[in-house]
Structure formats: structure tokens, C-alpha cells
């Protein structure tokens, strides 16, 4: 990734609500033109952090810099940021046109110019011809688009999106995810998205900050975040991960030697064994898709453990199995793609499970 | 059939409620001084008598001045109170709002007597102004109740969105909040106007020599020959009340329809 200039910088941002410590020292930079997500469970402070950028929330200590300027000196209505609200906040007494053009009121444009810019904004979100509609007569997806057009018409440096897709049904949400990515590429504006949906964050973002209890726990691109979560908490929050206890035997610059309960001794590459802790008792984690069931006639794998199928969950494109590996205390979850000719196993079937040390992540 | 008895009950209930009101226009247009059946003949002379009565004209004028001023004052006060109670958190809020709403359940005679003693102690002369004071006191809780629900249904993000799009707090209030709570303001004005117009106890105690309409009406009942004219006046007032409440409800429903909200039942 090329080094782009910084658009937003958080410097040790603290926020208290009375005794409640909502933001506990946020340090992060958001680059110009990137699609950045704040991901975390509800109550982790992600929306509060977004609102400090918009100016709706004062911070208790630290600094927020927008395009190099201290945001504390700029009131919310003068900041080069615009927001898409979770409830969309479409003005119900105005038409679509009046909603979209609301931000241009202050610019005192003549009627033709105003109409042209509102028309462009509506076209950008695929709502050409909807200008005269009453705002309250729109569907959820259309409201979402009006909110986007209204926020983008002022050409902000940063677009803030507060759980913008949470009110839509699954199909609509997936469609809007793709549209938002395209829109962001088209306008080139920095997007900051708040979401509790890890899949949404993975699909849409250039980089993701995972937040727990007022702190950013990990900030990485989606691939790194998924493959090499830094803590068990992050691993658990993003996708599914199996955890097995392991004993740390040696820890050198070119990797860690561990004894995994039931699986045996193996080596983990340094970038999959983030530093920290100093005990011997550790945990290794691995994703369901890194395990494979070997069917009759398939060649033996380098690492293979037999086990018994305990649970089968059929998803159409995928089948999830809970398999109790011999010598391992708890069942592990694995997923198999349902390619033609591959059987779906029954509960109780004995199976050979292949795994690879390359897929293990060490948590200490 | 149980439904049958319920229908009978509902019918009896409605007759009990509205029969006296239906009697008003009957005797208002009746050609006799005595209020009794059978009706003797159609006449509009009682309405003509109303127009010629200077005492009545004064009472109507006083009542209108009081009702209009009360409506404006109590609605204005209620806008601030409703906004503060729905939007801001401050210490002692629950207690304070409780105290403001208390006149709603306080016996009016208590309010009237205590106001009277204070005004007399302070040496303030009784007049239209003192009636307005008393009426604002009892109307404000009603206005707050109406306006609180109007402010409550406002999504806070709407204000933030307007502010985010470059408006000032004041222009946000003017462009977004005010239009959206306007139906509530209109019904608040109409309700407080109606309450003030037919309020008797406070007006009786605090009006001094400047009688209001209800006070005038009661005083006229001492003269049997004036009763049919009062019936005529009552007829006009009933029509006016229905009209005003109808307008208030119309604006409330239109407000709901415009913001696309669900009707959860109003005061009508």
C-alpha cells in the first residue's frame, strides 16, 4: 500500500461520561482516500469515536486532527466532514430534492446550478427521477441513498457512516455494500464506517480498527486481521476460530516451537506468533477452513489426525462439521466446500482430518 | 348474545353524555321563556337578544383577550419546558417536571383561593391580568403534555444532520424542529384557548369587576327570563368548541402523516 497523507489522526483520545471511561486512549491515523472501519461489539466506543470526528462529541483529553487541523477549534457545522446516520435522519417534512440540497442552502446558488448539483447527486446514488417524492414515502434502501447523496453533495473530505446498513435486510445490505465500495472509489473521499458486523467490515474496508472497551485492540487490513488476529478476543470476534491449549517449548526469532494438545509438536512462523506474555501455557487457534477431511482414496497429508464427526450443519454451499479429534479434549469446527461428488458425512462417521502448522496462530 | 348488551350499554352511555347538549339548541330556538316540553315554536329572538346585551359583549371581549393571551403565553412556556424535558438531562428534572405538571390534578378551587390570597396580600388589583395569570398556571401542564409528545417523537439525529450540513443551532431550530413540532404547537394553542375560555372557578375568584363569559352565564341564571338566551349562547359555544377541537385534531393528524409516524391515539 502506498503511503497516502493522513486525513484523521487520533492522539491519545480520552472520553469520560461521568465515571464511565468510554474512550481509553485512542491512537490511530486514517489515511486520505481510504475506506476505514471501526469494528466492535455494541458499547465498545466505536460510535463515540466516530462522533468525535463529526464534532457531536467533545473529548475529555487528547486531540483529534482532521486534515492536520485540531478539530477542537472547529465546530461541527464547519467541519469538512458529513455524516450518514444510522436512522438516516431524512427530514420528513421535505422532499427528496430538498433533503439532498439541504447542505447547499448556505451556498446561495442560483436555481439552475442548485438543480444541476442535486440532480448529479441523485444520479450518483441511482435515484434520478425521485426528486419530487415526499421523504417519508421512501423505502429503507431509498432513504439510505438519499442520506448518502445529502452527505456527499457538500464534497466533504471525510464521509462518516454510522451503521448505515444495519436497518436493511440481508439481500439489500449485500447489494449496498458493493455499491458503497464502488461509490467510494468513484468519489475518492475518505470513508469512515462504524459497524458491529465483522463480515461487512471485511468486505468493504481497506483497513479495520477492532475496538473493545474503549480501546483499539488491532488495526490491520482485512486479510491480516483475519489470518493473524493478535488476541483471542479479536480472533473470536472476526469469523470462527478453534482454540486448543498448547505448551510453548522454545521461542526464537525464526519461530516458536509448541506442543499442541492432541496434535503434537509443531513450529509456528514468527508473524503468526505475536509477542507478549511469558508463560509456557499458550493457546493456538485455527480457522475452520484450514482443516480438511480426507475422503477414501485421497493421499495422506503431512499432518493428519483421525476423529469422529459429532455434528453436521449443512449450508448449501458449505458444510460445517464438529469433529472430535482423537486425543483432543474438545471438538473442533471445520468447513468443507460442497463441490460436486463430495459426500456430506453423517454424525458418528470416522474421518481423517488433515491440518497444517502454517495455519496455526499462537496466542499467549 | 353478549355483544348485544354491550351495544345497549354503549348507546345508553352516549345518550347520557350528549342528550343535555342536544337540548341546548332545541330550547335556544324555542319560542318560549320557560324551559319545558312541549316546544312552542321556532324563533331566533334569543340570539338577537344576545347581540343587544352590553354586559355580554364585555364578557365576550374579556374572555377572548384572556383566552388568546393565555394560549400564547402557556404554549410559549410549554415549548421551552417540553424541549428541556425531552432533550436535556439536568439534576432534579423529574421533581421539577412533576411540580410543573401538578396543577393538572390540583383542585382548581385550591389554586384559585391561594392565588387570591397572595394577590390580595401583595396588593395587586384583580383584573383581566390576574385571570390570565391563573389560567396560564392551569393551562401550561396541558400544553407541556401535548408538546412533550411532539418533541419526543423527534429523532435527535435530525438536528445533528442539519447541524452537520452547516446550519447553526438557531437555523436548525427554525428549519427542522419548528416545522416538525408545529402541529403540536397549533393543538397546544387551541386546547389552552378552549380551557381558558370555559374556565369558571379561577375567573370567578380573580376577575374582580371584569367578568368573563362563564361568570356572566352563571350570573344570568338568577333571572329566569334570561335562561333561553343562555341556551342560545351555549349553542354557539358548543359549536365553537367542536370546531376548535376539530381543527386541533386535524393538525395533529396531518403532522403525523407528514412525518410518516404511526397514530398512537391523540386527545380526541
Coordinates of C-alpha atoms in Angstrom, one line a residue:
Chain A
X1 CA 0.0 0.0 0.0
X2 CA 1.4 3.4 -1.0
X3 CA 1.9 5.9 1.8
X4 CA -1.0 8.3 1.5
X5 CA -1.2 11.5 3.5
X6 CA -3.0 11.3 6.9
X7 CA -6.6 12.6 6.9
X8 CA -7.6 12.0 10.5
X9 CA -5.3 11.5 13.5
X10 CA -6.3 10.4 17.0
X11 CA -3.8 11.4 19.6
X12 CA -4.4 9.7 22.9
X13 CA -8.1 10.5 22.8
X14 CA -10.0 10.0 26.1
X15 CA -13.7 10.3 26.7
X16 CA -15.5 10.1 30.0
X17 CA -19.2 10.1 30.6
X18 CA -19.3 10.9 34.3
X19 CA -17.4 8.0 35.8
X20 CA -17.7 5.9 32.7
X21 CA -14.5 5.7 30.6
X22 CA -15.8 5.4 27.1
X23 CA -12.6 6.0 25.1
X24 CA -9.4 4.9 26.8
X25 CA -6.5 6.4 24.8
X26 CA -7.2 6.1 21.1
X27 CA -4.1 6.5 18.9
X28 CA -4.6 5.9 15.2
X29 CA -4.3 7.5 11.8
X30 CA -6.8 7.3 9.0
X31 CA -5.3 7.9 5.5
X32 CA -6.7 10.2 2.9
X33 CA -9.0 8.3 0.5
X34 CA -9.1 5.1 2.4
X35 CA -12.2 3.1 3.4
X36 CA -11.7 2.8 7.1
X37 CA -13.9 0.8 9.5
X38 CA -14.4 0.9 13.2
X39 CA -15.5 -2.6 14.2
X40 CA -16.5 -3.8 17.6
X41 CA -19.4 -5.1 19.8
X42 CA -22.0 -2.6 21.0
X43 CA -20.7 -0.4 23.7
X44 CA -17.1 -0.6 22.7
X45 CA -16.9 3.1 21.9
X46 CA -16.8 3.0 18.1
X47 CA -19.8 5.3 17.6
X48 CA -18.5 7.7 20.2
X49 CA -15.2 7.8 18.3
X50 CA -16.9 8.5 15.0
X51 CA -18.9 11.3 16.7
X52 CA -15.7 12.9 17.9
X53 CA -14.7 13.3 14.2
X54 CA -18.1 14.8 13.3
X55 CA -18.0 17.1 16.3
X56 CA -21.1 15.8 18.1
X57 CA -19.0 14.6 21.0
X58 CA -16.4 16.6 22.9
X59 CA -13.3 14.7 24.0
X60 CA -12.1 14.7 27.6
X61 CA -8.4 14.7 26.7
X62 CA -6.1 14.2 23.7
X63 CA -6.7 15.5 20.3
X64 CA -8.5 14.7 17.0
X65 CA -6.8 16.2 13.9
X66 CA -8.7 16.5 10.7
X67 CA -6.5 17.2 7.7
X68 CA -3.8 18.4 10.0
X69 CA -6.0 20.9 11.9
X70 CA -7.1 20.5 15.6
X71 CA -10.8 19.6 15.4
X72 CA -11.5 21.1 18.8
X73 CA -11.2 24.5 17.2
X74 CA -13.8 23.8 14.5
X75 CA -17.5 23.4 15.4
X76 CA -19.4 20.5 13.9
X77 CA -21.2 22.7 11.4
X78 CA -17.9 24.0 10.0
X79 CA -16.0 20.7 9.8
X80 CA -15.1 19.2 6.4
X81 CA -17.0 16.0 7.4
X82 CA -20.5 14.9 6.7
X83 CA -22.4 12.0 8.3
X84 CA -24.8 9.3 7.2
X85 CA -26.8 8.5 10.4
X86 CA -27.9 5.1 11.5
X87 CA -31.6 6.2 11.3
X88 CA -30.7 8.1 8.1
X89 CA -32.2 11.3 9.7
X90 CA -34.1 12.2 6.5
X91 CA -36.0 15.4 7.1
X92 CA -39.6 14.1 7.0
X93 CA -41.3 17.3 6.0
X94 CA -39.1 17.9 3.0
X95 CA -39.0 16.3 -0.4
X96 CA -36.1 14.1 -1.6
X97 CA -34.8 17.1 -3.6
X98 CA -34.9 19.5 -0.6
X99 CA -33.3 16.9 1.6
X100 CA -30.4 16.3 -0.8
X101 CA -29.9 20.0 -1.5
X102 CA -30.2 21.0 2.2
X103 CA -26.5 21.5 2.6
X104 CA -26.3 23.8 -0.4
X105 CA -28.7 26.3 1.2
X106 CA -25.9 28.3 2.7
X107 CA -24.1 28.5 -0.6
X108 CA -26.8 30.6 -2.1
X109 CA -26.6 29.1 -5.6
X110 CA -28.9 30.1 -8.4
X111 CA -31.8 27.8 -9.1
X112 CA -30.3 26.2 -12.2
X113 CA -26.9 25.4 -10.5
X114 CA -28.7 24.0 -7.5
X115 CA -30.9 21.8 -9.6
X116 CA -27.9 20.5 -11.5
X117 CA -26.0 19.6 -8.4
X118 CA -28.9 18.0 -6.8
X119 CA -29.6 16.0 -10.0
X120 CA -25.9 14.9 -10.1
X121 CA -26.1 13.8 -6.5
X122 CA -29.3 11.8 -7.1
X123 CA -27.8 10.2 -10.2
X124 CA -24.7 9.2 -8.3
X125 CA -26.9 7.1 -5.9
X126 CA -29.2 5.9 -8.6
X127 CA -32.3 8.0 -7.6
X128 CA -32.7 10.0 -10.7
X129 CA -36.4 11.0 -11.0
X130 CA -37.1 10.7 -7.3
X131 CA -36.5 14.4 -6.6
X132 CA -40.2 15.4 -6.1
X133 CA -41.1 12.4 -3.8
X134 CA -42.0 13.1 -0.2
X135 CA -39.2 11.8 2.0
X136 CA -41.4 9.7 4.2
X137 CA -42.8 7.7 1.2
X138 CA -39.4 6.1 0.5
X139 CA -38.3 2.5 1.2
X140 CA -35.4 1.8 3.6
X141 CA -32.9 1.4 0.7
X142 CA -34.0 4.6 -0.9
X143 CA -33.7 6.5 2.4
X144 CA -30.2 5.2 2.7
X145 CA -29.4 6.6 -0.8
X146 CA -30.9 9.9 -0.1
X147 CA -28.8 10.2 3.1
X148 CA -25.7 9.3 1.1
X149 CA -26.5 11.9 -1.6
X150 CA -27.2 14.6 1.0
X151 CA -24.0 13.9 2.8
X152 CA -21.8 13.8 -0.4
X153 CA -23.3 16.9 -2.1
X154 CA -21.0 19.2 0.0
X155 CA -18.0 17.2 -1.2
X156 CA -16.7 16.6 2.3
X157 CA -13.1 15.5 2.9
X158 CA -14.4 12.7 5.1
X159 CA -17.7 10.8 5.0
X160 CA -18.8 9.3 8.3
X161 CA -21.1 6.3 8.2
X162 CA -22.8 5.2 11.4
X163 CA -24.0 1.6 11.0
X164 CA -25.6 2.7 7.7
X165 CA -26.7 -0.8 6.6
X166 CA -28.0 -2.2 9.8
X167 CA -31.6 -1.4 9.1
X168 CA -31.6 -3.1 5.7
X169 CA -32.5 -6.8 5.0
X170 CA -29.7 -9.2 4.1
X171 CA -30.0 -9.0 0.3
X172 CA -30.3 -5.2 0.3
X173 CA -27.4 -4.9 2.7
X174 CA -25.1 -7.0 0.5
X175 CA -26.1 -5.0 -2.6
X176 CA -25.4 -1.7 -0.8
X177 CA -22.1 -2.9 0.4
X178 CA -20.9 -3.4 -3.1
X179 CA -22.4 0.0 -4.2
X180 CA -20.7 1.8 -1.3
X181 CA -17.3 0.4 -2.3
X182 CA -17.9 1.5 -5.9
X183 CA -19.1 4.9 -4.8
X184 CA -16.1 5.4 -2.5
X185 CA -13.7 4.5 -5.4
X186 CA -15.6 6.9 -7.7
X187 CA -15.6 9.9 -5.4
X188 CA -12.2 9.2 -3.7
X189 CA -13.3 10.6 -0.4
X190 CA -12.2 9.1 2.9
X191 CA -14.9 6.9 4.3
X192 CA -15.1 6.0 8.0
X193 CA -17.6 3.3 8.7
X194 CA -18.8 2.2 12.1
X195 CA -20.2 -1.4 12.2
X196 CA -20.6 -4.3 14.5
X197 CA -20.8 -6.7 11.6
X198 CA -17.4 -8.3 11.0
X199 CA -18.3 -9.6 7.6
X200 CA -19.4 -6.1 6.5
X201 CA -16.1 -4.7 7.7
X202 CA -14.1 -7.4 5.9
X203 CA -15.9 -6.9 2.7
X204 CA -15.8 -3.2 2.5
X205 CA -12.7 -1.8 4.2
X206 CA -9.1 -1.0 3.3
X207 CA -8.3 -1.1 6.9
X208 CA -10.2 -2.1 10.1
X209 CA -9.7 -1.0 13.7
X210 CA -11.1 -3.6 16.1
X211 CA -12.3 -2.0 19.3
X212 CA -13.1 -3.5 22.7
X213 CA -14.0 -1.5 25.8
X214 CA -12.8 1.9 24.6
X215 CA -9.5 0.7 23.1
X216 CA -8.3 -0.1 19.6
X217 CA -7.1 -3.7 20.0
X218 CA -5.9 -4.3 16.5
X219 CA -5.6 -2.1 13.3
X220 CA -4.9 -4.0 10.1
X221 CA -6.1 -4.7 6.6
X222 CA -8.8 -7.3 6.4
X223 CA -6.5 -10.2 5.2
X224 CA -4.1 -9.7 8.0
X225 CA -6.8 -9.2 10.6
X226 CA -8.5 -12.5 9.5
X227 CA -5.3 -14.5 9.2
X228 CA -3.3 -13.2 12.1
X229 CA -5.5 -11.8 14.8
X230 CA -3.4 -10.5 17.6
X231 CA -5.5 -11.6 20.5
X232 CA -8.0 -14.4 21.2
X233 CA -10.7 -11.7 21.6
X234 CA -10.1 -10.4 18.1
X235 CA -9.9 -13.9 16.7
X236 CA -13.2 -14.8 18.3
X237 CA -14.9 -11.7 17.1
X238 CA -13.8 -12.0 13.5
X239 CA -15.2 -15.1 11.9
X240 CA -14.9 -18.5 13.7
X241 CA -11.7 -19.9 15.2
X242 CA -10.9 -23.1 17.0
X243 CA -8.7 -22.9 20.1
X244 CA -6.6 -25.6 21.6
X245 CA -4.3 -25.4 24.6
X246 CA -0.5 -25.6 23.7
X247 CA 2.7 -25.6 25.6
X248 CA 5.5 -23.2 24.4
X249 CA 8.7 -25.1 24.1
X250 CA 11.0 -22.6 22.5
X251 CA 10.7 -19.0 21.3
X252 CA 13.3 -17.7 18.8
X253 CA 13.3 -15.0 16.2
X254 CA 12.6 -17.5 13.5
X255 CA 9.5 -19.0 15.1
X256 CA 8.0 -20.8 18.1
X257 CA 8.1 -24.5 18.9
X258 CA 4.9 -25.6 20.5
X259 CA 3.3 -28.9 21.8
X260 CA -0.4 -28.7 20.9
X261 CA -2.6 -30.9 23.0
X262 CA -3.7 -33.9 20.8
X263 CA -2.0 -32.6 17.7
X264 CA 1.7 -32.9 18.7
X265 CA 4.7 -30.8 18.2
X266 CA 5.0 -28.1 15.5
X267 CA 6.6 -24.9 14.5
X268 CA 4.8 -21.6 14.1
X269 CA 6.2 -18.8 12.0
X270 CA 7.1 -15.6 13.8
X271 CA 4.4 -13.4 12.1
X272 CA 1.7 -15.8 13.3
X273 CA 3.0 -15.8 16.9
X274 CA 2.7 -12.2 18.0
X275 CA 4.9 -11.4 21.0
X276 CA 3.6 -10.9 24.5
X277 CA 3.2 -12.9 27.7
X278 CA 6.0 -15.0 29.1
X279 CA 4.3 -18.2 30.4
X280 CA 4.6 -21.6 28.8
X281 CA 0.8 -22.1 28.8
X282 CA -0.5 -20.7 25.5
X283 CA -3.3 -21.3 23.0
X284 CA -3.2 -22.0 19.3
X285 CA -6.0 -21.0 17.1
X286 CA -7.0 -22.1 13.5
X287 CA -9.9 -21.3 11.2
X288 CA -12.4 -24.0 10.2
X289 CA -11.4 -23.8 6.5
X290 CA -7.8 -24.7 7.3
X291 CA -8.8 -28.2 8.2
X292 CA -9.7 -30.7 5.5
X293 CA -11.5 -34.0 5.7
X294 CA -9.6 -36.6 3.6
X295 CA -12.0 -39.0 1.8
X296 CA -11.3 -42.6 0.9
X297 CA -8.6 -42.9 -1.7
X298 CA -7.1 -39.4 -1.1
X299 CA -3.4 -39.4 -0.4
X300 CA -2.2 -39.0 3.1
X301 CA -1.3 -35.5 4.2
X302 CA 1.9 -34.4 6.1
X303 CA -0.2 -33.8 9.2
X304 CA -3.3 -35.9 9.7
X305 CA -5.4 -36.8 12.8
X306 CA -8.3 -39.2 12.9
X307 CA -11.6 -38.2 14.5
X308 CA -15.3 -38.8 14.8
X309 CA -18.0 -36.5 13.3
X310 CA -20.1 -35.1 16.2
X311 CA -22.3 -32.5 14.4
X312 CA -23.1 -31.7 10.8
X313 CA -24.5 -28.3 9.7
X314 CA -25.4 -28.1 6.0
X315 CA -25.4 -24.6 4.5
X316 CA -25.9 -25.4 0.8
X317 CA -22.6 -24.2 -0.5
X318 CA -20.7 -25.3 2.6
X319 CA -21.0 -28.0 5.3
X320 CA -19.7 -27.4 8.8
X321 CA -18.6 -30.3 10.9
X322 CA -17.8 -30.5 14.6
X323 CA -15.2 -33.2 14.7
X324 CA -13.8 -34.8 17.9
X325 CA -10.2 -35.5 17.0
X326 CA -8.6 -38.5 18.8
X327 CA -6.6 -37.3 21.8
X328 CA -8.0 -33.7 21.7
X329 CA -10.3 -32.7 24.6
X330 CA -12.9 -30.6 22.7
X331 CA -14.4 -30.9 19.3
X332 CA -13.1 -28.6 16.5
X333 CA -15.2 -27.0 13.8
X334 CA -14.2 -27.4 10.2
X335 CA -15.8 -26.4 7.0
X336 CA -15.9 -28.2 3.6
X337 CA -17.0 -26.7 0.3
X338 CA -19.7 -28.8 -1.2
X339 CA -18.2 -29.5 -4.6
X340 CA -20.0 -32.0 -6.9
X341 CA -19.3 -35.6 -6.0
X342 CA -18.2 -34.8 -2.4
X343 CA -20.4 -36.6 0.1
X344 CA -21.9 -35.0 3.2
X345 CA -20.9 -37.2 6.2
X346 CA -23.3 -38.4 8.8
X347 CA -22.9 -38.0 12.6
X348 CA -20.7 -40.7 14.0
X349 CA -18.6 -41.3 10.9
X350 CA -14.9 -41.8 11.4
X351 CA -12.9 -39.3 9.3
X352 CA -9.3 -38.4 8.6
X353 CA -8.6 -34.7 9.2
X354 CA -5.6 -33.0 7.6
X355 CA -4.2 -29.9 9.1
X356 CA -1.2 -27.7 8.6
X357 CA 1.0 -25.9 11.1
X358 CA 1.2 -23.0 8.7
X359 CA -2.5 -22.1 9.6
X360 CA -1.9 -22.0 13.3
X361 CA -1.9 -18.7 15.2
X362 CA -0.3 -18.5 18.6
X363 CA -2.0 -16.6 21.5
X364 CA -0.2 -16.1 24.8
Chain B
X1 CA -75.5 -12.6 23.0
X2 CA -73.0 -10.6 25.0
X3 CA -72.3 -8.2 22.2
X4 CA -75.9 -7.1 22.3
X5 CA -75.7 -5.9 25.9
X6 CA -72.5 -4.1 25.1
X7 CA -74.3 -2.2 22.3
X8 CA -77.1 -1.2 24.6
X9 CA -74.6 -0.1 27.2
X10 CA -72.7 2.0 24.7
X11 CA -75.9 3.6 23.4
X12 CA -77.2 4.5 27.0
X13 CA -73.7 5.9 27.7
X14 CA -73.8 8.1 24.6
X15 CA -77.3 9.3 25.3
X16 CA -76.4 10.2 28.9
X17 CA -73.3 12.1 27.5
X18 CA -74.9 14.0 24.7
X19 CA -78.6 14.4 25.4
X20 CA -78.2 17.5 27.5
X21 CA -76.1 19.1 24.8
X22 CA -78.7 18.3 22.2
X23 CA -81.3 20.1 24.5
X24 CA -79.3 23.3 24.2
X25 CA -80.1 24.1 20.5
X26 CA -83.7 22.8 21.0
X27 CA -84.5 25.4 23.6
X28 CA -82.3 28.1 22.0
X29 CA -84.6 28.1 19.0
X30 CA -87.8 27.6 21.1
X31 CA -90.3 30.5 21.2
X32 CA -90.9 30.3 25.0
X33 CA -89.3 31.7 28.1
X34 CA -89.9 28.5 30.1
X35 CA -87.5 25.6 29.6
X36 CA -90.0 22.8 29.3
X37 CA -91.6 20.5 26.8
X38 CA -93.6 20.7 24.6
X39 CA -91.7 23.1 22.4
X40 CA -93.9 26.0 21.4
X41 CA -92.5 27.3 18.1
X42 CA -89.3 28.2 16.2
X43 CA -87.6 31.5 16.9
X44 CA -84.2 33.2 16.6
X45 CA -85.1 36.0 19.0
X46 CA -82.8 34.7 21.8
X47 CA -79.9 35.0 19.5
X48 CA -80.9 38.6 18.7
X49 CA -81.2 39.3 22.4
X50 CA -77.6 38.2 22.9
X51 CA -76.3 40.7 20.4
X52 CA -78.1 43.6 22.2
X53 CA -76.7 42.8 25.6
X54 CA -73.8 45.2 26.5
X55 CA -72.8 43.1 29.6
X56 CA -72.5 40.0 27.4
X57 CA -70.4 41.9 24.8
X58 CA -68.0 43.0 27.6
X59 CA -67.8 39.4 29.0
X60 CA -67.1 38.0 25.5
X61 CA -64.4 40.6 24.9
X62 CA -62.8 39.9 28.3
X63 CA -62.9 36.1 27.7
X64 CA -61.3 36.4 24.3
X65 CA -58.5 38.6 25.5
X66 CA -57.8 36.2 28.4
X67 CA -58.1 33.1 26.2
X68 CA -55.8 34.3 23.4
X69 CA -53.2 35.7 25.8
X70 CA -53.3 32.5 27.9
X71 CA -53.0 30.3 24.9
X72 CA -49.9 32.2 23.6
X73 CA -48.2 32.5 27.0
X74 CA -48.7 28.9 28.1
X75 CA -47.8 27.5 24.8
X76 CA -44.6 29.5 24.7
X77 CA -43.7 28.5 28.2
X78 CA -44.5 24.9 27.4
X79 CA -42.3 24.9 24.3
X80 CA -39.3 25.7 26.5
X81 CA -40.3 23.2 29.2
X82 CA -41.1 20.4 26.7
X83 CA -37.8 20.9 24.8
X84 CA -35.8 20.9 28.1
X85 CA -37.5 17.8 29.5
X86 CA -37.2 15.8 26.3
X87 CA -33.7 16.9 25.1
X88 CA -31.6 17.7 28.1
X89 CA -30.7 15.9 31.3
X90 CA -30.3 18.0 34.5
X91 CA -30.3 17.3 38.2
X92 CA -33.8 17.4 39.8
X93 CA -35.5 17.1 36.4
X94 CA -38.1 14.5 37.5
X95 CA -39.1 16.5 40.5
X96 CA -39.2 19.8 38.6
X97 CA -41.4 18.4 35.9
X98 CA -43.7 16.8 38.5
X99 CA -44.1 20.2 40.1
X100 CA -44.9 21.9 36.8
X101 CA -47.5 19.2 36.0
X102 CA -49.1 19.3 39.4
X103 CA -51.8 21.9 38.7
X104 CA -53.2 19.3 36.3
X105 CA -54.5 17.3 39.3
X106 CA -54.7 20.1 41.9
X107 CA -58.3 21.1 42.7
X108 CA -58.9 24.4 40.9
X109 CA -60.6 25.9 43.8
X110 CA -57.4 25.5 45.9
X111 CA -55.4 27.1 43.1
X112 CA -57.9 30.0 42.9
X113 CA -58.2 30.6 46.6
X114 CA -54.4 30.5 47.2
X115 CA -53.8 32.8 44.2
X116 CA -56.4 35.2 45.5
X117 CA -54.9 35.4 49.0
X118 CA -51.4 36.0 47.6
X119 CA -52.7 38.7 45.2
X120 CA -54.6 40.4 48.0
X121 CA -51.6 40.2 50.3
X122 CA -49.4 41.7 47.5
X123 CA -51.9 44.4 47.0
X124 CA -52.4 43.6 43.3
X125 CA -55.7 44.7 41.9
X126 CA -57.9 42.0 40.5
X127 CA -58.4 42.3 36.7
X128 CA -58.1 40.5 33.4
X129 CA -54.3 40.2 34.1
X130 CA -54.8 38.2 37.3
X131 CA -57.2 35.8 35.5
X132 CA -54.6 35.4 32.8
X133 CA -52.0 34.6 35.4
X134 CA -54.2 31.9 36.9
X135 CA -55.2 30.4 33.5
X136 CA -51.5 30.2 32.4
X137 CA -50.9 28.2 35.5
X138 CA -53.5 25.6 34.8
X139 CA -53.1 25.5 31.0
X140 CA -49.3 25.1 30.9
X141 CA -49.3 21.5 32.1
X142 CA -51.8 20.6 29.3
X143 CA -49.6 22.4 26.7
X144 CA -46.5 20.6 28.1
X145 CA -48.2 17.2 27.8
X146 CA -49.1 17.9 24.2
X147 CA -45.7 19.4 23.2
X148 CA -43.7 16.8 25.0
X149 CA -45.1 14.1 22.8
X150 CA -44.4 16.3 19.8
X151 CA -40.7 16.8 20.9
X152 CA -40.4 13.2 22.0
X153 CA -41.1 11.9 18.5
X154 CA -38.4 14.0 17.0
X155 CA -35.3 11.9 16.1
X156 CA -32.3 13.6 17.6
X157 CA -30.3 12.8 14.6
X158 CA -32.4 15.2 12.6
X159 CA -31.0 18.1 14.5
X160 CA -27.5 16.7 14.2
X161 CA -27.9 16.1 10.5
X162 CA -28.9 19.8 9.9
X163 CA -26.1 21.0 12.1
X164 CA -23.7 18.6 10.3
X165 CA -24.8 20.1 6.9
X166 CA -23.7 23.6 8.0
X167 CA -26.7 25.1 9.7
X168 CA -26.4 27.0 13.0
X169 CA -28.3 25.8 16.1
X170 CA -30.8 28.6 15.6
X171 CA -31.4 27.9 11.9
X172 CA -31.7 24.2 12.7
X173 CA -34.5 25.0 15.2
X174 CA -36.2 27.2 12.6
X175 CA -35.8 24.9 9.6
X176 CA -36.2 21.4 11.2
X177 CA -37.5 21.4 14.7
X178 CA -40.2 24.1 14.5
X179 CA -41.9 22.8 11.3
X180 CA -41.9 19.3 12.7
X181 CA -43.5 20.3 16.1
X182 CA -45.8 22.9 14.5
X183 CA -48.8 20.6 14.6
X184 CA -48.2 20.2 18.3
X185 CA -47.9 23.9 18.8
X186 CA -51.2 24.5 17.0
X187 CA -53.1 21.9 19.0
X188 CA -51.5 23.3 22.2
X189 CA -52.7 26.8 21.3
X190 CA -56.2 25.6 20.6
X191 CA -56.5 23.4 23.7
X192 CA -55.3 26.1 26.0
X193 CA -57.6 28.6 24.3
X194 CA -60.6 26.3 24.9
X195 CA -59.6 25.5 28.5
X196 CA -59.3 29.2 29.3
X197 CA -62.5 30.2 27.5
X198 CA -64.7 28.0 29.6
X199 CA -62.8 28.0 32.9
X200 CA -65.1 29.3 35.7
X201 CA -63.6 29.0 39.2
X202 CA -60.3 30.9 38.7
X203 CA -62.1 33.5 36.6
X204 CA -64.8 33.9 39.3
X205 CA -62.3 34.5 42.1
X206 CA -59.7 36.6 40.2
X207 CA -61.6 38.6 37.8
X208 CA -62.7 41.4 40.1
X209 CA -65.3 43.5 38.2
X210 CA -64.3 42.3 34.7
X211 CA -66.5 39.2 34.4
X212 CA -65.6 36.5 31.8
X213 CA -68.2 34.6 29.8
X214 CA -68.7 31.7 32.1
X215 CA -69.0 34.0 35.1
X216 CA -71.5 36.1 33.2
X217 CA -73.5 33.0 32.2
X218 CA -73.8 31.8 35.9
X219 CA -74.9 35.3 37.0
X220 CA -77.7 35.3 34.4
X221 CA -79.2 32.1 35.7
X222 CA -80.6 34.1 38.6
X223 CA -83.1 35.6 36.1
X224 CA -85.5 33.0 34.6
X225 CA -86.3 35.2 31.6
X226 CA -82.5 35.2 30.7
X227 CA -82.3 31.4 30.5
X228 CA -83.3 30.9 26.9
X229 CA -80.7 33.5 25.8
X230 CA -78.1 31.5 27.8
X231 CA -79.2 28.4 25.9
X232 CA -78.6 30.3 22.6
X233 CA -75.2 31.3 23.9
X234 CA -74.5 27.7 24.9
X235 CA -75.3 26.5 21.4
X236 CA -72.8 28.9 19.9
X237 CA -70.1 27.9 22.4
X238 CA -70.7 24.2 21.8
X239 CA -70.3 24.7 18.0
X240 CA -67.2 26.8 18.6
X241 CA -65.6 24.1 20.8
X242 CA -66.3 21.3 18.4
X243 CA -64.8 23.4 15.6
X244 CA -61.7 24.3 17.6
X245 CA -61.1 20.7 18.8
X246 CA -61.7 19.5 15.2
X247 CA -59.1 21.9 13.9
X248 CA -56.6 20.8 16.6
X249 CA -57.1 17.2 15.8
X250 CA -56.8 17.9 12.1
X251 CA -53.4 19.5 12.6
X252 CA -52.2 16.7 14.9
X253 CA -53.1 14.0 12.3
X254 CA -51.6 16.0 9.5
X255 CA -48.4 16.3 11.5
X256 CA -48.3 12.6 12.0
X257 CA -49.0 11.9 8.3
X258 CA -46.3 14.3 7.2
X259 CA -43.6 12.7 9.3
X260 CA -44.9 9.3 8.4
X261 CA -45.4 8.3 12.0
X262 CA -47.9 5.8 13.4
X263 CA -51.0 7.3 15.1
X264 CA -50.9 6.2 18.7
X265 CA -54.1 8.0 19.7
X266 CA -54.4 11.7 20.5
X267 CA -56.6 13.6 22.8
X268 CA -59.6 13.1 20.6

